[in-house]
Tab-separated table of C-alpha atoms in Angstrom:
chain	number	residue	atom	x	y	z
A	1	MET	CA	0.000	0.000	0.000
A	2	THR	CA	1.410	3.398	-1.020
A	3	ILE	CA	0.719	6.157	1.426
A	4	PRO	CA	-0.128	9.577	-0.251
A	5	SER	CA	2.419	12.233	0.154
A	6	THR	CA	-0.147	14.417	1.971
A	7	PHE	CA	0.060	12.161	5.018
A	8	ARG	CA	3.523	11.971	6.395
A	9	SER	CA	2.767	9.313	8.943
A	10	GLU	CA	0.402	6.437	9.548
A	11	THR	CA	-1.035	8.162	12.610
A	12	ALA	CA	-2.234	11.092	10.569
A	13	LEU	CA	-3.724	8.724	8.018
A	14	ALA	CA	-5.630	6.806	10.696
A	15	ALA	CA	-6.983	10.003	12.135
A	16	ALA	CA	-8.221	11.065	8.718
A	17	VAL	CA	-9.947	7.742	8.122
A	18	ASP	CA	-11.681	7.936	11.520
A	19	ALA	CA	-12.921	11.402	10.769
A	20	ALA	CA	-14.294	10.286	7.399
A	21	PHE	CA	-16.154	7.359	8.976
A	22	ALA	CA	-17.549	9.535	11.705
A	23	GLU	CA	-18.833	12.066	9.201
A	24	ALA	CA	-20.500	9.331	7.125
A	25	LEU	CA	-22.128	7.775	10.231
A	26	ALA	CA	-23.476	11.148	11.292
A	27	GLN	CA	-25.034	11.680	7.877
A	28	GLU	CA	-26.711	8.252	7.974
A	29	LEU	CA	-28.123	8.939	11.474
A	30	GLU	CA	-29.557	12.234	10.325
A	31	ALA	CA	-31.207	10.480	7.382
A	32	VAL	CA	-32.702	7.825	9.670
A	33	LEU	CA	-33.998	10.374	12.152
A	34	ALA	CA	-35.564	12.353	9.354
A	35	GLU	CA	-37.683	9.347	8.263
A	36	GLU	CA	-41.211	8.519	9.785
A	37	PRO	CA	-41.082	6.692	13.067
A	38	ALA	CA	-41.840	2.982	12.998
A	39	SER	CA	-45.251	1.783	14.224
A	40	PRO	CA	-45.192	0.701	17.867
A	41	ARG	CA	-47.306	-2.328	16.813
A	42	PRO	CA	-45.731	-3.949	13.803
A	43	PHE	CA	-47.894	-5.881	11.369
A	44	ASP	CA	-50.990	-3.843	12.490
A	45	LEU	CA	-51.561	-5.930	15.670
A	46	PRO	CA	-54.486	-4.863	17.972
A	47	ASP	CA	-53.751	-3.059	21.219
A	48	THR	CA	-53.433	-4.798	24.568
A	49	GLU	CA	-57.044	-4.163	25.756
A	50	THR	CA	-58.457	-5.614	22.531
A	51	LEU	CA	-56.259	-8.674	22.843
A	52	ILE	CA	-57.429	-9.193	26.453
A	53	VAL	CA	-61.090	-8.992	25.439
A	54	GLN	CA	-60.581	-11.333	22.466
A	55	SER	CA	-58.779	-13.895	24.615
A	56	GLY	CA	-61.669	-13.982	27.133
A	57	ILE	CA	-59.677	-12.789	30.085
A	58	ILE	CA	-61.927	-11.211	32.759
A	59	THR	CA	-60.501	-8.103	34.296
A	60	GLY	CA	-61.570	-6.200	37.393
A	61	PRO	CA	-61.675	-7.108	41.077
A	62	CYS	CA	-61.416	-10.767	41.972
A	63	PRO	CA	-64.681	-12.538	42.978
A	64	PRO	CA	-65.136	-13.247	46.668
A	65	ASP	CA	-63.789	-16.468	48.027
A	66	PRO	CA	-66.709	-18.959	48.172
A	67	HIS	CA	-65.327	-20.358	51.424
A	68	ILE	CA	-65.631	-16.943	53.096
A	69	PRO	CA	-69.314	-16.034	53.759
A	70	SER	CA	-70.585	-12.646	52.687
A	71	PRO	CA	-71.363	-9.964	55.295
A	72	ALA	CA	-75.098	-10.632	54.915
A	73	ALA	CA	-74.538	-14.357	55.428
A	74	GLN	CA	-72.379	-13.648	58.470
A	75	ILE	CA	-75.121	-11.415	59.941
A	76	ALA	CA	-77.769	-14.056	59.236
A	77	LYS	CA	-75.620	-16.748	60.820
A	78	HIS	CA	-75.032	-14.603	63.900
A	79	THR	CA	-78.747	-13.814	64.135
A	80	ALA	CA	-79.638	-17.495	63.828
A	81	GLN	CA	-77.160	-18.433	66.528
A	82	THR	CA	-78.467	-15.692	68.822
A	83	GLY	CA	-82.091	-16.638	68.078
A	84	GLY	CA	-81.302	-20.279	68.723
A	85	ARG	CA	-79.845	-19.494	72.116
A	86	LEU	CA	-82.846	-17.314	72.978
A	87	ALA	CA	-85.220	-20.056	71.792
A	88	LEU	CA	-83.460	-22.612	73.964
A	89	ARG	CA	-83.673	-20.292	76.959
A	90	ALA	CA	-87.377	-19.640	76.296
A	91	ALA	CA	-88.062	-23.370	75.948
A	92	TRP	CA	-86.236	-24.067	79.191
A	93	TRP	CA	-88.187	-21.291	80.949
A	94	LEU	CA	-91.501	-22.660	79.665
A	95	LEU	CA	-90.582	-26.214	80.602
A	96	ARG	CA	-89.533	-25.133	84.064
A	97	HIS	CA	-92.631	-23.062	84.777
A	98	THR	CA	-94.942	-25.582	83.136
A	99	THR	CA	-93.527	-28.262	85.396
A	100	LEU	CA	-94.054	-26.023	88.418
A	101	LEU	CA	-97.632	-25.235	87.390
A	102	THR	CA	-98.368	-28.899	86.713
A	103	THR	CA	-96.962	-29.851	90.089
A	104	ALA	CA	-99.017	-27.149	91.795
A	105	ALA	CA	-102.166	-28.304	89.967
A	106	VAL	CA	-101.571	-31.918	90.968
A	107	VAL	CA	-100.983	-30.908	94.580
A	108	GLY	CA	-104.162	-28.831	94.520
A	109	ILE	CA	-106.187	-31.711	93.097
A	110	LEU	CA	-104.785	-34.094	95.717
A	111	ARG	CA	-105.610	-31.661	98.497
A	112	LEU	CA	-109.131	-31.179	97.171
A	113	GLY	CA	-109.636	-34.931	96.858
A	114	TRP	CA	-108.359	-35.492	100.382
A	115	HIS	CA	-110.635	-32.737	101.693
A	116	ILE	CA	-113.645	-34.314	99.965
A	117	ILE	CA	-112.766	-37.749	101.342
A	118	ALA	CA	-112.117	-36.443	104.845
A	119	ASN	CA	-115.191	-34.201	104.901
A	120	PRO	CA	-117.968	-35.888	102.961
A	121	LYS	CA	-120.986	-33.704	102.444
A	122	THR	CA	-124.187	-34.898	103.958
A	123	PRO	CA	-126.812	-34.920	101.219
A	124	GLN	CA	-129.424	-32.336	101.964
A	125	ALA	CA	-132.928	-33.602	102.012
A	126	LEU	CA	-135.248	-32.081	99.460
A	127	PRO	CA	-138.122	-30.102	100.880
A	128	GLN	CA	-140.959	-32.431	101.674
A	129	SER	CA	-144.257	-31.611	100.048
A	130	ALA	CA	-146.748	-30.327	102.539
A	131	PRO	CA	-149.924	-32.328	102.660
A	132	VAL	CA	-152.157	-29.682	101.137
A	133	THR	CA	-155.500	-30.191	99.480
A	134	PRO	CA	-156.375	-28.903	96.002
A	135	SER	CA	-158.442	-26.110	97.546
A	136	GLU	CA	-155.497	-24.983	99.674
A	137	PHE	CA	-153.201	-25.251	96.648
A	138	LEU	CA	-155.512	-22.963	94.633
A	139	GLU	CA	-155.586	-20.385	97.423
A	140	ALA	CA	-151.759	-20.579	97.703
A	141	THR	CA	-151.514	-20.013	93.938
A	142	SER	CA	-153.577	-16.845	94.247
A	143	ARG	CA	-151.414	-15.577	97.111
A	144	HIS	CA	-148.204	-16.303	95.145
A	145	ILE	CA	-149.451	-14.258	92.171
A	146	THR	CA	-150.412	-11.442	94.545
A	147	GLU	CA	-146.878	-11.395	96.010
A	148	HIS	CA	-144.895	-11.768	92.747
A	149	GLY	CA	-147.176	-10.213	90.156
A	150	TRP	CA	-148.964	-11.656	87.164
A	151	THR	CA	-147.822	-12.054	83.540
A	152	GLN	CA	-148.875	-13.709	80.286
A	153	HIS	CA	-147.285	-15.883	77.536
A	154	VAL	CA	-144.337	-16.924	79.740
A	155	LEU	CA	-143.988	-18.816	82.995
A	156	GLU	CA	-142.086	-15.970	84.667
A	157	ASP	CA	-140.606	-12.584	83.739
A	158	ASP	CA	-139.974	-9.184	85.299
A	159	ARG	CA	-143.688	-8.514	85.650
A	160	GLY	CA	-144.515	-11.698	87.528
A	161	VAL	CA	-145.735	-15.268	86.918
A	162	CYS	CA	-148.613	-16.899	85.118
A	163	VAL	CA	-150.920	-19.449	86.750
A	164	LEU	CA	-148.756	-22.438	85.742
A	165	GLY	CA	-145.588	-20.531	86.751
A	166	ALA	CA	-147.063	-19.915	90.219
A	167	GLU	CA	-148.015	-23.596	90.545
A	168	ARG	CA	-144.492	-24.757	89.582
A	169	ALA	CA	-142.931	-22.353	92.087
A	170	LEU	CA	-145.155	-23.759	94.823
A	171	ILE	CA	-144.201	-27.346	93.925
A	172	ARG	CA	-140.460	-26.461	93.992
A	173	SER	CA	-140.869	-24.897	97.407
A	174	GLY	CA	-142.554	-28.055	98.751
A	175	THR	CA	-146.141	-26.842	98.712
A	176	GLY	CA	-148.181	-29.510	96.985
A	177	THR	CA	-147.292	-31.985	94.295
A	178	ARG	CA	-147.909	-32.377	90.588
A	179	ARG	CA	-150.899	-34.535	91.400
A	180	THR	CA	-152.292	-31.753	93.606
A	181	ALA	CA	-151.749	-29.248	90.758
A	182	ARG	CA	-153.586	-31.503	88.255
A	183	GLN	CA	-156.570	-31.809	90.627
A	184	ALA	CA	-156.610	-28.052	91.172
A	185	ASN	CA	-156.448	-27.311	87.420
A	186	THR	CA	-159.459	-29.569	86.878
A	187	HIS	CA	-161.525	-27.280	89.149
A	188	ILE	CA	-160.187	-24.186	87.318
A	189	ARG	CA	-161.325	-25.575	83.940
A	190	GLN	CA	-164.725	-26.404	85.423
A	191	ILE	CA	-165.156	-22.830	86.667
A	192	THR	CA	-163.803	-21.044	83.551
A	193	GLY	CA	-164.842	-23.485	80.836
A	194	ALA	CA	-161.305	-23.296	79.355
A	195	LEU	CA	-159.709	-26.221	77.567
A	196	THR	CA	-156.229	-25.428	78.879
A	197	ILE	CA	-154.911	-23.231	81.656
A	198	PRO	CA	-152.278	-21.422	79.476
A	199	ALA	CA	-154.905	-20.492	76.826
A	200	TRP	CA	-157.196	-19.097	79.498
A	201	ASN	CA	-154.321	-17.218	81.242
A	202	ASP	CA	-152.955	-15.716	77.982
A	203	ARG	CA	-156.264	-14.468	76.572
A	204	LEU	CA	-155.842	-10.939	75.243
A	205	ALA	CA	-158.538	-9.321	77.412
A	206	ARG	CA	-157.612	-11.248	80.543
A	207	ARG	CA	-157.067	-9.219	83.744
A	208	GLU	CA	-155.326	-10.107	86.983
A	209	ASP	CA	-158.485	-9.655	89.079
A	210	GLN	CA	-160.190	-12.269	86.897
A	211	ILE	CA	-157.320	-14.655	87.627
A	212	HIS	CA	-157.749	-14.300	91.378
A	213	ALA	CA	-161.548	-14.582	91.164
A	214	ALA	CA	-161.305	-17.821	89.166
A	215	LEU	CA	-158.695	-19.329	91.521
A	216	LEU	CA	-160.766	-18.560	94.627
A	217	ALA	CA	-163.965	-19.838	92.984
A	218	ALA	CA	-162.157	-23.057	92.006
A	219	ALA	CA	-160.885	-23.390	95.595
A	220	ALA	CA	-164.423	-23.085	96.926
A	221	ARG	CA	-165.607	-25.716	94.438
A	222	ALA	CA	-162.786	-28.091	95.469
A	223	ARG	CA	-163.594	-27.563	99.152
A	224	ALA	CA	-167.220	-28.296	98.505
A	225	ALA	CA	-166.126	-31.532	96.812
A	226	GLY	CA	-164.125	-32.476	99.886
A	227	GLU	CA	-160.820	-31.565	98.364
């Protein structure tokens, strides 16, 4: 290799070559920088978000752990536990007091039974019917109506009693019997001409003074017949 006469040494020649290469490299870099920048996504690839959607990847917060109950489930569980304890306490309270009440009732029944056994009641004798005649029974019927008042269409009400109501009251009190009342009513029908005592008592125009007059007249008739 023949070195030009311009360069007197190899060092100067090397320096010149380096300068030439540096100048050429700088020109190439300027040309590259002057060109359009390359696409960040070569080959027209979609962006990252599109790729995520297309691949089916679900983004966002992670779903809750199925082994960890939700706050609502935790509240419901706590409420159920609390309610269960309260229910057990209530059941125990009811059982305890029910047992006490049952025991008290049994003791009361035993005491009552013992009292009845130890103190038997002597049956009270019913009032004995007085041996009255039909005439006396008719007069007593008139007096009973005078004391309690007279009424129609019912045996007894606030106004008083009818003839049959007075007779039943006398029988309950021990004055006369049903047989005595039947004999007395026979004399009343003979005096009044009525078929039945209630029909005669409940007649619309009937008055209380007529009731007493018929009863006393029937008593006189019964006495005359030896009754």
